């Protein structure tokens, strides 16, 4: 009789554990369906911003920001031996920080330096300059290469960061990034809702 | 706490009385906050050591320090210059030159001399952070200071000598 009780208790325990596991699985969100037909056009809007010279010129793989875009007539490295900084910070070198010339606002002088708060290069792992749409897309979803951000964090960063906002208000005759911060934020939200698909081709 | 004169004056869209601390002294001025700091230094305060070169932060002749960091004063709006400003006139005296000034004399760096105030201020900023700079450190710090006379080899030699002089004074 004792043996029977032990067996019945064990069976009951196993059953309840199995039921609990099933209940838990039913609460786990199902993998988001990827809707490339909706998502890729949204990504294209995002890529148009990220790859634009106002954004990409400071998202470089090496230590030198670029001067590129329509009004530059070509691509060249930033003059004056400007570099990321020996400490890797992106804020320049001792004696010649980015903020030696780039202040909190755009210069009003013809060809004067552009400005926004916190002017600096993006970290080396966040390379956009010269990268394909697929490459940037993969990078933006990789927390090791996007500043350890969720996609929602990326969207908020794009919408709210003052240095990012400069890309749409670069001053003088510089071509702004397409759209706006809000429109790009919305595009990221829409892209996420569609499963954040990336283009397959490089 | 620093006062953002720029933001305050932009509220009423006119000039604003402000107090600048330059070379350890306070100066009360009334200026459009968008006026370049260099204008305020030279025309309102009488500090003519910093020079006007290009007006777009592309030559370095106007370099001064704000809170110890070099800035191109031709492009920094005076309303944003909310820290302690140091010009070439404030780093040493005839009786006690700054090590960089002393080295500049000993190495006879200047030719026409127009860019030297800015060169020296950038060199001072470099040595404040890097006591014994390499050639690369010097090139990286001084790339924004142009010298039409081409005194770059002497500038490099003077910075290395200044590093020695500065360390010897400590």
PDB file of N, CA, C and O in Angstrom, chain B residues 122-161:
ATOM      1  N   UNK B 122      47.910  75.811 -28.403  1.00  0.00           N
ATOM      2  CA  UNK B 122      47.655  74.379 -28.648  1.00  0.00           C
ATOM      3  C   UNK B 122      48.742  73.526 -28.006  1.00  0.00           C
ATOM      4  O   UNK B 122      48.459  72.457 -27.443  1.00  0.00           O
ATOM      5  N   UNK B 123      49.980  74.004 -28.091  1.00  0.00           N
ATOM      6  CA  UNK B 123      51.083  73.254 -27.482  1.00  0.00           C
ATOM      7  C   UNK B 123      50.929  73.192 -25.961  1.00  0.00           C
ATOM      8  O   UNK B 123      51.187  72.145 -25.344  1.00  0.00           O
ATOM      9  N   UNK B 124      50.505  74.300 -25.373  1.00  0.00           N
ATOM     10  CA  UNK B 124      50.285  74.306 -23.918  1.00  0.00           C
ATOM     11  C   UNK B 124      49.212  73.280 -23.545  1.00  0.00           C
ATOM     12  O   UNK B 124      49.370  72.511 -22.583  1.00  0.00           O
ATOM     13  N   UNK B 125      48.143  73.247 -24.325  1.00  0.00           N
ATOM     14  CA  UNK B 125      47.060  72.284 -24.046  1.00  0.00           C
ATOM     15  C   UNK B 125      47.559  70.851 -24.175  1.00  0.00           C
ATOM     16  O   UNK B 125      47.207  69.980 -23.368  1.00  0.00           O
ATOM     17  N   UNK B 126      48.383  70.607 -25.178  1.00  0.00           N
ATOM     18  CA  UNK B 126      48.940  69.257 -25.347  1.00  0.00           C
ATOM     19  C   UNK B 126      49.766  68.865 -24.128  1.00  0.00           C
ATOM     20  O   UNK B 126      49.579  67.781 -23.562  1.00  0.00           O
ATOM     21  N   UNK B 127      50.679  69.749 -23.714  1.00  0.00           N
ATOM     22  CA  UNK B 127      51.569  69.400 -22.605  1.00  0.00           C
ATOM     23  C   UNK B 127      50.821  69.298 -21.275  1.00  0.00           C
ATOM     24  O   UNK B 127      51.294  68.622 -20.362  1.00  0.00           O
ATOM     25  N   UNK B 128      49.692  69.955 -21.178  1.00  0.00           N
ATOM     26  CA  UNK B 128      48.889  69.807 -19.957  1.00  0.00           C
ATOM     27  C   UNK B 128      48.353  68.386 -19.822  1.00  0.00           C
ATOM     28  O   UNK B 128      48.047  67.918 -18.720  1.00  0.00           O
ATOM     29  N   UNK B 129      48.185  67.707 -20.958  1.00  0.00           N
ATOM     30  CA  UNK B 129      47.642  66.341 -20.916  1.00  0.00           C
ATOM     31  C   UNK B 129      48.693  65.271 -21.176  1.00  0.00           C
ATOM     32  O   UNK B 129      48.570  64.152 -20.687  1.00  0.00           O
ATOM     33  N   UNK B 130      49.702  65.617 -21.958  1.00  0.00           N
ATOM     34  CA  UNK B 130      50.743  64.638 -22.307  1.00  0.00           C
ATOM     35  C   UNK B 130      52.088  65.271 -21.961  1.00  0.00           C
ATOM     36  O   UNK B 130      52.578  66.142 -22.680  1.00  0.00           O
ATOM     37  N   UNK B 131      52.673  64.815 -20.884  1.00  0.00           N
ATOM     38  CA  UNK B 131      53.879  65.479 -20.362  1.00  0.00           C
ATOM     39  C   UNK B 131      55.087  65.294 -21.274  1.00  0.00           C
ATOM     40  O   UNK B 131      55.929  66.179 -21.373  1.00  0.00           O
ATOM     41  N   UNK B 132      55.165  64.142 -21.937  1.00  0.00           N
ATOM     42  CA  UNK B 132      56.337  63.853 -22.761  1.00  0.00           C
ATOM     43  C   UNK B 132      55.865  63.374 -24.133  1.00  0.00           C
ATOM     44  O   UNK B 132      55.923  62.181 -24.445  1.00  0.00           O
ATOM     45  N   UNK B 133      55.398  64.283 -24.952  1.00  0.00           N
ATOM     46  CA  UNK B 133      54.746  63.863 -26.209  1.00  0.00           C
ATOM     47  C   UNK B 133      55.718  63.316 -27.243  1.00  0.00           C
ATOM     48  O   UNK B 133      56.852  63.780 -27.363  1.00  0.00           O
ATOM     49  N   UNK B 134      55.246  62.330 -27.970  1.00  0.00           N
ATOM     50  CA  UNK B 134      55.994  61.780 -29.107  1.00  0.00           C
ATOM     51  C   UNK B 134      55.765  62.675 -30.324  1.00  0.00           C
ATOM     52  O   UNK B 134      54.919  63.582 -30.303  1.00  0.00           O
ATOM     53  N   UNK B 135      56.493  62.372 -31.377  1.00  0.00           N
ATOM     54  CA  UNK B 135      56.257  63.105 -32.630  1.00  0.00           C
ATOM     55  C   UNK B 135      54.801  62.957 -33.062  1.00  0.00           C
ATOM     56  O   UNK B 135      54.175  63.919 -33.531  1.00  0.00           O
ATOM     57  N   UNK B 136      54.264  61.746 -32.910  1.00  0.00           N
ATOM     58  CA  UNK B 136      52.865  61.515 -33.314  1.00  0.00           C
ATOM     59  C   UNK B 136      51.909  62.322 -32.445  1.00  0.00           C
ATOM     60  O   UNK B 136      50.938  62.902 -32.956  1.00  0.00           O
ATOM     61  N   UNK B 137      52.173  62.369 -31.140  1.00  0.00           N
ATOM     62  CA  UNK B 137      51.317  63.175 -30.263  1.00  0.00           C
ATOM     63  C   UNK B 137      51.306  64.633 -30.724  1.00  0.00           C
ATOM     64  O   UNK B 137      50.254  65.295 -30.735  1.00  0.00           O
ATOM     65  N   UNK B 138      52.489  65.127 -31.073  1.00  0.00           N
ATOM     66  CA  UNK B 138      52.596  66.535 -31.501  1.00  0.00           C
ATOM     67  C   UNK B 138      51.854  66.744 -32.818  1.00  0.00           C
ATOM     68  O   UNK B 138      51.088  67.703 -32.966  1.00  0.00           O
ATOM     69  N   UNK B 139      52.046  65.836 -33.759  1.00  0.00           N
ATOM     70  CA  UNK B 139      51.351  65.970 -35.044  1.00  0.00           C
ATOM     71  C   UNK B 139      49.837  65.917 -34.852  1.00  0.00           C
ATOM     72  O   UNK B 139      49.084  66.651 -35.501  1.00  0.00           O
ATOM     73  N   UNK B 140      49.397  65.053 -33.960  1.00  0.00           N
ATOM     74  CA  UNK B 140      47.958  64.906 -33.740  1.00  0.00           C
ATOM     75  C   UNK B 140      47.354  66.132 -33.066  1.00  0.00           C
ATOM     76  O   UNK B 140      46.186  66.464 -33.290  1.00  0.00           O
ATOM     77  N   UNK B 141      48.125  66.773 -32.228  1.00  0.00           N
ATOM     78  CA  UNK B 141      47.602  67.948 -31.504  1.00  0.00           C
ATOM     79  C   UNK B 141      47.682  69.223 -32.324  1.00  0.00           C
ATOM     80  O   UNK B 141      46.858  70.122 -32.160  1.00  0.00           O
ATOM     81  N   UNK B 142      48.682  69.303 -33.191  1.00  0.00           N
ATOM     82  CA  UNK B 142      48.975  70.580 -33.845  1.00  0.00           C
ATOM     83  C   UNK B 142      48.462  70.653 -35.283  1.00  0.00           C
ATOM     84  O   UNK B 142      48.708  71.646 -35.973  1.00  0.00           O
ATOM     85  N   UNK B 143      47.756  69.621 -35.734  1.00  0.00           N
ATOM     86  CA  UNK B 143      47.311  69.566 -37.126  1.00  0.00           C
ATOM     87  C   UNK B 143      46.370  70.681 -37.518  1.00  0.00           C
ATOM     88  O   UNK B 143      46.222  70.997 -38.703  1.00  0.00           O
ATOM     89  N   UNK B 144      45.717  71.291 -36.552  1.00  0.00           N
ATOM     90  CA  UNK B 144      44.774  72.372 -36.852  1.00  0.00           C
ATOM     91  C   UNK B 144      45.387  73.748 -36.772  1.00  0.00           C
ATOM     92  O   UNK B 144      44.681  74.749 -36.916  1.00  0.00           O
ATOM     93  N   UNK B 145      46.679  73.818 -36.519  1.00  0.00           N
ATOM     94  CA  UNK B 145      47.372  75.110 -36.459  1.00  0.00           C
ATOM     95  C   UNK B 145      48.310  75.220 -37.659  1.00  0.00           C
ATOM     96  O   UNK B 145      49.325  74.534 -37.737  1.00  0.00           O
ATOM     97  N   UNK B 146      47.928  76.080 -38.585  1.00  0.00           N
ATOM     98  CA  UNK B 146      48.697  76.207 -39.818  1.00  0.00           C
ATOM     99  C   UNK B 146      49.743  77.314 -39.694  1.00  0.00           C
ATOM    100  O   UNK B 146      49.520  78.336 -39.044  1.00  0.00           O
ATOM    101  N   UNK B 147      50.885  77.067 -40.347  1.00  0.00           N
ATOM    102  CA  UNK B 147      51.964  78.061 -40.368  1.00  0.00           C
ATOM    103  C   UNK B 147      52.393  78.234 -41.813  1.00  0.00           C
ATOM    104  O   UNK B 147      53.002  77.330 -42.393  1.00  0.00           O
ATOM    105  N   UNK B 148      52.083  79.382 -42.387  1.00  0.00           N
ATOM    106  CA  UNK B 148      52.423  79.624 -43.788  1.00  0.00           C
ATOM    107  C   UNK B 148      53.929  79.744 -43.984  1.00  0.00           C
ATOM    108  O   UNK B 148      54.436  79.583 -45.082  1.00  0.00           O
ATOM    109  N   UNK B 149      54.658  80.058 -42.936  1.00  0.00           N
ATOM    110  CA  UNK B 149      56.121  80.150 -43.054  1.00  0.00           C
ATOM    111  C   UNK B 149      56.770  78.772 -43.009  1.00  0.00           C
ATOM    112  O   UNK B 149      57.972  78.655 -43.256  1.00  0.00           O
ATOM    113  N   UNK B 150      56.010  77.770 -42.629  1.00  0.00           N
ATOM    114  CA  UNK B 150      56.555  76.412 -42.611  1.00  0.00           C
ATOM    115  C   UNK B 150      57.515  76.149 -41.473  1.00  0.00           C
ATOM    116  O   UNK B 150      58.533  75.467 -41.639  1.00  0.00           O
ATOM    117  N   UNK B 151      57.191  76.663 -40.305  1.00  0.00           N
ATOM    118  CA  UNK B 151      58.108  76.472 -39.166  1.00  0.00           C
ATOM    119  C   UNK B 151      57.855  75.164 -38.411  1.00  0.00           C
ATOM    120  O   UNK B 151      58.299  75.030 -37.266  1.00  0.00           O
ATOM    121  N   UNK B 152      57.181  74.245 -39.028  1.00  0.00           N
ATOM    122  CA  UNK B 152      56.759  73.023 -38.311  1.00  0.00           C
ATOM    123  C   UNK B 152      57.913  72.265 -37.636  1.00  0.00           C
ATOM    124  O   UNK B 152      57.761  71.810 -36.498  1.00  0.00           O
ATOM    125  N   UNK B 153      59.059  72.098 -38.300  1.00  0.00           N
ATOM    126  CA  UNK B 153      60.153  71.377 -37.594  1.00  0.00           C
ATOM    127  C   UNK B 153      60.579  72.099 -36.313  1.00  0.00           C
ATOM    128  O   UNK B 153      60.873  71.454 -35.298  1.00  0.00           O
ATOM    129  N   UNK B 154      60.586  73.421 -36.368  1.00  0.00           N
ATOM    130  CA  UNK B 154      60.975  74.165 -35.168  1.00  0.00           C
ATOM    131  C   UNK B 154      59.879  74.095 -34.102  1.00  0.00           C
ATOM    132  O   UNK B 154      60.176  74.078 -32.906  1.00  0.00           O
ATOM    133  N   UNK B 155      58.645  74.075 -34.545  1.00  0.00           N
ATOM    134  CA  UNK B 155      57.539  73.942 -33.588  1.00  0.00           C
ATOM    135  C   UNK B 155      57.664  72.611 -32.846  1.00  0.00           C
ATOM    136  O   UNK B 155      57.557  72.541 -31.620  1.00  0.00           O
ATOM    137  N   UNK B 156      57.944  71.561 -33.596  1.00  0.00           N
ATOM    138  CA  UNK B 156      58.077  70.248 -32.957  1.00  0.00           C
ATOM    139  C   UNK B 156      59.245  70.243 -31.968  1.00  0.00           C
ATOM    140  O   UNK B 156      59.123  69.762 -30.843  1.00  0.00           O
ATOM    141  N   UNK B 157      60.363  70.818 -32.392  1.00  0.00           N
ATOM    142  CA  UNK B 157      61.540  70.860 -31.508  1.00  0.00           C
ATOM    143  C   UNK B 157      61.233  71.667 -30.251  1.00  0.00           C
ATOM    144  O   UNK B 157      61.640  71.293 -29.133  1.00  0.00           O
ATOM    145  N   UNK B 158      60.521  72.761 -30.421  1.00  0.00           N
ATOM    146  CA  UNK B 158      60.214  73.622 -29.271  1.00  0.00           C
ATOM    147  C   UNK B 158      59.273  72.913 -28.295  1.00  0.00           C
ATOM    148  O   UNK B 158      59.419  73.051 -27.070  1.00  0.00           O
ATOM    149  N   UNK B 159      58.333  72.171 -28.813  1.00  0.00           N
ATOM    150  CA  UNK B 159      57.412  71.456 -27.909  1.00  0.00           C
ATOM    151  C   UNK B 159      58.180  70.399 -27.115  1.00  0.00           C
ATOM    152  O   UNK B 159      57.958  70.228 -25.914  1.00  0.00           O
ATOM    153  N   UNK B 160      59.114  69.738 -27.769  1.00  0.00           N
ATOM    154  CA  UNK B 160      59.908  68.738 -27.036  1.00  0.00           C
ATOM    155  C   UNK B 160      60.774  69.420 -25.975  1.00  0.00           C
ATOM    156  O   UNK B 160      60.917  68.911 -24.860  1.00  0.00           O
ATOM    157  N   UNK B 161      61.321  70.576 -26.329  1.00  0.00           N
ATOM    158  CA  UNK B 161      62.120  71.298 -25.333  1.00  0.00           C
ATOM    159  C   UNK B 161      61.228  71.799 -24.199  1.00  0.00           C
ATOM    160  O   UNK B 161      61.616  71.728 -23.023  1.00  0.00           O
TER     161      UNK B 161
END
